[in-house]
Tab-separated table of C-alpha atoms in Angstrom:
chain	number	residue	atom	x	y	z
A	1	MET	CA	-15.033	-16.988	-0.517
A	2	ILE	CA	-13.726	-13.448	-0.809
A	3	ILE	CA	-15.915	-10.896	-2.562
A	4	TYR	CA	-14.926	-7.287	-3.146
A	5	GLU	CA	-17.891	-5.182	-1.976
A	6	PRO	CA	-17.943	-1.704	-3.536
A	7	GLU	CA	-20.469	0.953	-2.552
A	8	GLU	CA	-23.856	0.405	-4.217
A	9	ASP	CA	-23.562	3.505	-6.407
A	10	SER	CA	-19.885	2.964	-7.299
A	11	ASP	CA	-18.862	2.929	-10.966
A	12	VAL	CA	-16.872	-0.216	-10.148
A	13	ASN	CA	-20.127	-2.189	-10.198
A	14	GLU	CA	-20.313	-1.629	-13.969
A	15	PHE	CA	-16.784	-2.928	-14.600
A	16	PRO	CA	-16.179	-6.490	-15.776
A	17	TRP	CA	-15.613	-8.909	-12.872
A	18	THR	CA	-13.437	-11.990	-12.546
A	19	VAL	CA	-13.418	-15.015	-10.285
A	20	THR	CA	-10.111	-16.541	-9.257
A	21	PHE	CA	-10.398	-20.121	-8.079
A	22	GLU	CA	-7.483	-21.324	-5.990
A	23	PRO	CA	-6.689	-24.156	-3.616
A	24	SER	CA	-7.570	-23.751	0.021
A	25	GLY	CA	-6.262	-25.879	2.834
A	26	GLY	CA	-4.291	-28.967	1.867
A	27	ASP	CA	-5.144	-29.036	-1.853
A	28	ASP	CA	-2.375	-28.510	-4.387
A	29	TRP	CA	-3.483	-27.408	-7.849
A	30	ASP	CA	-2.910	-24.345	-10.016
A	31	SER	CA	-5.263	-21.426	-9.535
A	32	PHE	CA	-7.093	-19.963	-12.528
A	33	ILE	CA	-9.140	-16.888	-13.390
A	34	CYS	CA	-12.537	-16.895	-15.117
A	35	GLY	CA	-14.358	-13.974	-16.680
A	36	PRO	CA	-15.153	-11.298	-17.525
A	37	TYR	CA	-18.591	-11.430	-15.944
A	38	GLU	CA	-21.152	-9.001	-14.689
A	39	ARG	CA	-20.802	-8.729	-10.903
A	40	ASP	CA	-23.926	-10.732	-10.028
A	41	HIS	CA	-22.899	-13.549	-12.371
A	42	ALA	CA	-19.378	-13.627	-10.891
A	43	VAL	CA	-20.711	-13.813	-7.329
A	44	ALA	CA	-23.283	-16.495	-8.186
A	45	LEU	CA	-20.696	-18.618	-10.003
A	46	ALA	CA	-18.196	-18.270	-7.140
A	47	GLU	CA	-20.839	-19.232	-4.605
A	48	ALA	CA	-21.993	-22.230	-6.636
A	49	VAL	CA	-18.479	-23.644	-6.881
A	50	ALA	CA	-16.985	-22.722	-3.489
A	51	LEU	CA	-20.053	-23.503	-1.393
A	52	ASP	CA	-20.752	-26.749	-3.261
A	53	ASP	CA	-17.201	-28.076	-2.819
A	54	ALA	CA	-17.667	-30.885	-0.280
A	55	GLU	CA	-13.951	-31.040	0.499
A	56	GLY	CA	-13.721	-27.320	1.293
A	57	GLY	CA	-10.598	-27.031	-0.803
A	58	VAL	CA	-11.706	-24.239	-3.150
A	59	LEU	CA	-11.309	-20.535	-2.455
A	60	ALA	CA	-13.158	-18.203	-4.838
A	61	ILE	CA	-12.074	-14.565	-5.058
A	62	VAL	CA	-14.412	-12.146	-6.853
A	63	LYS	CA	-12.887	-8.840	-8.007
A	64	PRO	CA	-13.504	-6.148	-10.605
A	65	MET	CA	-11.256	-5.669	-13.615
A	66	LEU	CA	-10.083	-2.072	-13.643
A	67	PRO	CA	-9.908	-0.369	-17.050
A	68	ALA	CA	-6.253	0.692	-16.991
A	69	LEU	CA	-5.047	1.871	-20.385
A	70	SER	CA	-1.418	2.643	-19.542
A	71	ALA	CA	1.392	1.793	-17.143
A	72	GLU	CA	0.847	5.219	-15.561
A	73	ASP	CA	-2.800	4.318	-14.861
A	74	VAL	CA	-1.709	1.093	-13.161
A	75	SER	CA	0.964	2.881	-11.111
A	76	ALA	CA	-1.535	5.547	-10.017
A	77	THR	CA	-4.014	2.862	-8.926
A	78	ILE	CA	-1.312	1.029	-6.964
A	79	GLU	CA	-0.347	4.256	-5.215
A	80	GLU	CA	-3.992	4.993	-4.304
A	81	LEU	CA	-4.402	1.474	-2.894
A	82	ARG	CA	-1.185	1.772	-0.877
A	83	GLU	CA	-2.340	5.069	0.623
A	84	ALA	CA	-5.766	3.626	1.442
A	85	ALA	CA	-4.149	0.602	3.116
A	86	LEU	CA	-1.936	2.864	5.243
A	87	GLU	CA	-4.959	4.945	6.276
A	88	GLU	CA	-6.923	1.810	7.141
A	89	GLU	CA	-3.989	0.470	9.144
A	90	ALA	CA	-3.799	3.735	11.091
A	91	ASP	CA	-7.563	3.639	11.715
A	92	ASP	CA	-7.362	0.029	12.938
A	93	GLU	CA	-4.610	0.812	15.424
A	94	GLU	CA	-5.992	1.521	18.876
A	95	THR	CA	-4.381	1.845	22.258
A	96	VAL	CA	-4.965	0.038	25.522
A	97	ASN	CA	-3.268	1.709	28.493
A	98	GLY	CA	-1.163	3.711	26.040
A	99	THR	CA	0.043	0.615	24.183
A	100	PRO	CA	-0.962	0.297	20.517
A	101	VAL	CA	-3.147	-2.729	19.828
A	102	ASP	CA	-4.168	-3.837	16.349
A	103	PHE	CA	-7.697	-5.251	16.199
A	104	ASP	CA	-8.403	-7.270	13.067
A	105	ASP	CA	-11.934	-7.136	11.753
A	106	ASP	CA	-13.735	-10.390	12.480
A	107	LEU	CA	-14.645	-12.326	9.379
A	108	GLU	CA	-18.365	-12.756	9.110
A	109	GLU	CA	-20.089	-15.827	7.796
A	110	GLU	CA	-22.675	-14.759	5.231
A	111	ASP	CA	-25.485	-16.589	3.522
A	112	ALA	CA	-25.202	-17.168	-0.198
A	113	GLU	CA	-26.494	-14.231	-2.202
A	114	PHE	CA	-27.804	-16.409	-5.035
A	115	ASP	CA	-29.758	-19.667	-4.935
A	116	GLU	CA	-28.454	-20.977	-8.260
A	117	PRO	CA	-25.600	-20.063	-10.557
A	118	PRO	CA	-26.496	-18.319	-13.806
A	119	SER	CA	-27.123	-20.523	-16.825
A	120	PRO	CA	-24.492	-20.693	-19.585
A	121	GLU	CA	-26.816	-18.579	-21.761
A	122	GLU	CA	-27.098	-15.897	-19.055
A	123	ILE	CA	-23.316	-15.876	-18.654
A	124	ARG	CA	-22.800	-15.540	-22.430
A	125	GLU	CA	-25.256	-12.633	-22.536
A	126	GLY	CA	-23.500	-10.976	-19.591
A	127	MET	CA	-20.086	-11.478	-21.206
A	128	ALA	CA	-21.386	-9.938	-24.439
A	129	ARG	CA	-22.568	-6.880	-22.476
A	130	GLN	CA	-19.153	-6.630	-20.785
A	131	TYR	CA	-17.275	-6.877	-24.080
A	132	ARG	CA	-19.550	-4.219	-25.620
A	133	ARG	CA	-18.763	-1.940	-22.654
A	134	LEU	CA	-15.041	-2.607	-23.048
A	135	LEU	CA	-15.197	-1.845	-26.744
A	136	ASP	CA	-17.079	1.379	-26.013
A	137	LEU	CA	-14.329	2.374	-23.534
A	138	ASP	CA	-11.700	1.756	-26.228
A	139	ALA	CA	-13.641	3.908	-28.721
A	140	ASP	CA	-13.812	6.782	-26.208
A	141	ALA	CA	-10.045	6.678	-25.576
A	142	GLU	CA	-9.139	7.246	-29.229
C-alpha cells in the first residue's frame, strides 16, 4: 500500500482523495481508480482491500486530487514536483570517501490505521461533502 502523507495542517488534507487499485506481483488485470473520498475513508478502504487480499496481488495507492482549473495550473504543479524531486535527490546523495552514494529510504512496515473500512453510508456522506466542496471551489472561480 502506498499512501501520500501530507503535513497534518496541510490544505491537501481537505482535498478529495482517490484510491488506485492495481495488480502487484504476478497478477494481470487492469488497474482502476475509486473516489473521490475524504482522506480517512480512502485510507480505510485501501487498507481493507489491500491488507485483506490473501494472494497479495493488490496494490492500493492513496492520493489527493488536486483542484487544477487550467492547463497552466497543471503545468505549474508538474514543475513544482520536478523541482522538489531534484532537491530530494540532491539531499539523498551522500559521499563515502569522496564517492557519491545514493541511499534509498527504507520502506517501513506500518500497522493498519483503521480497524474496519467505512460503511457504504459513511462513504456516501463523505462523497457528498467532497462534491459540495468541489462545487464551492467552482463557484469561487467564477
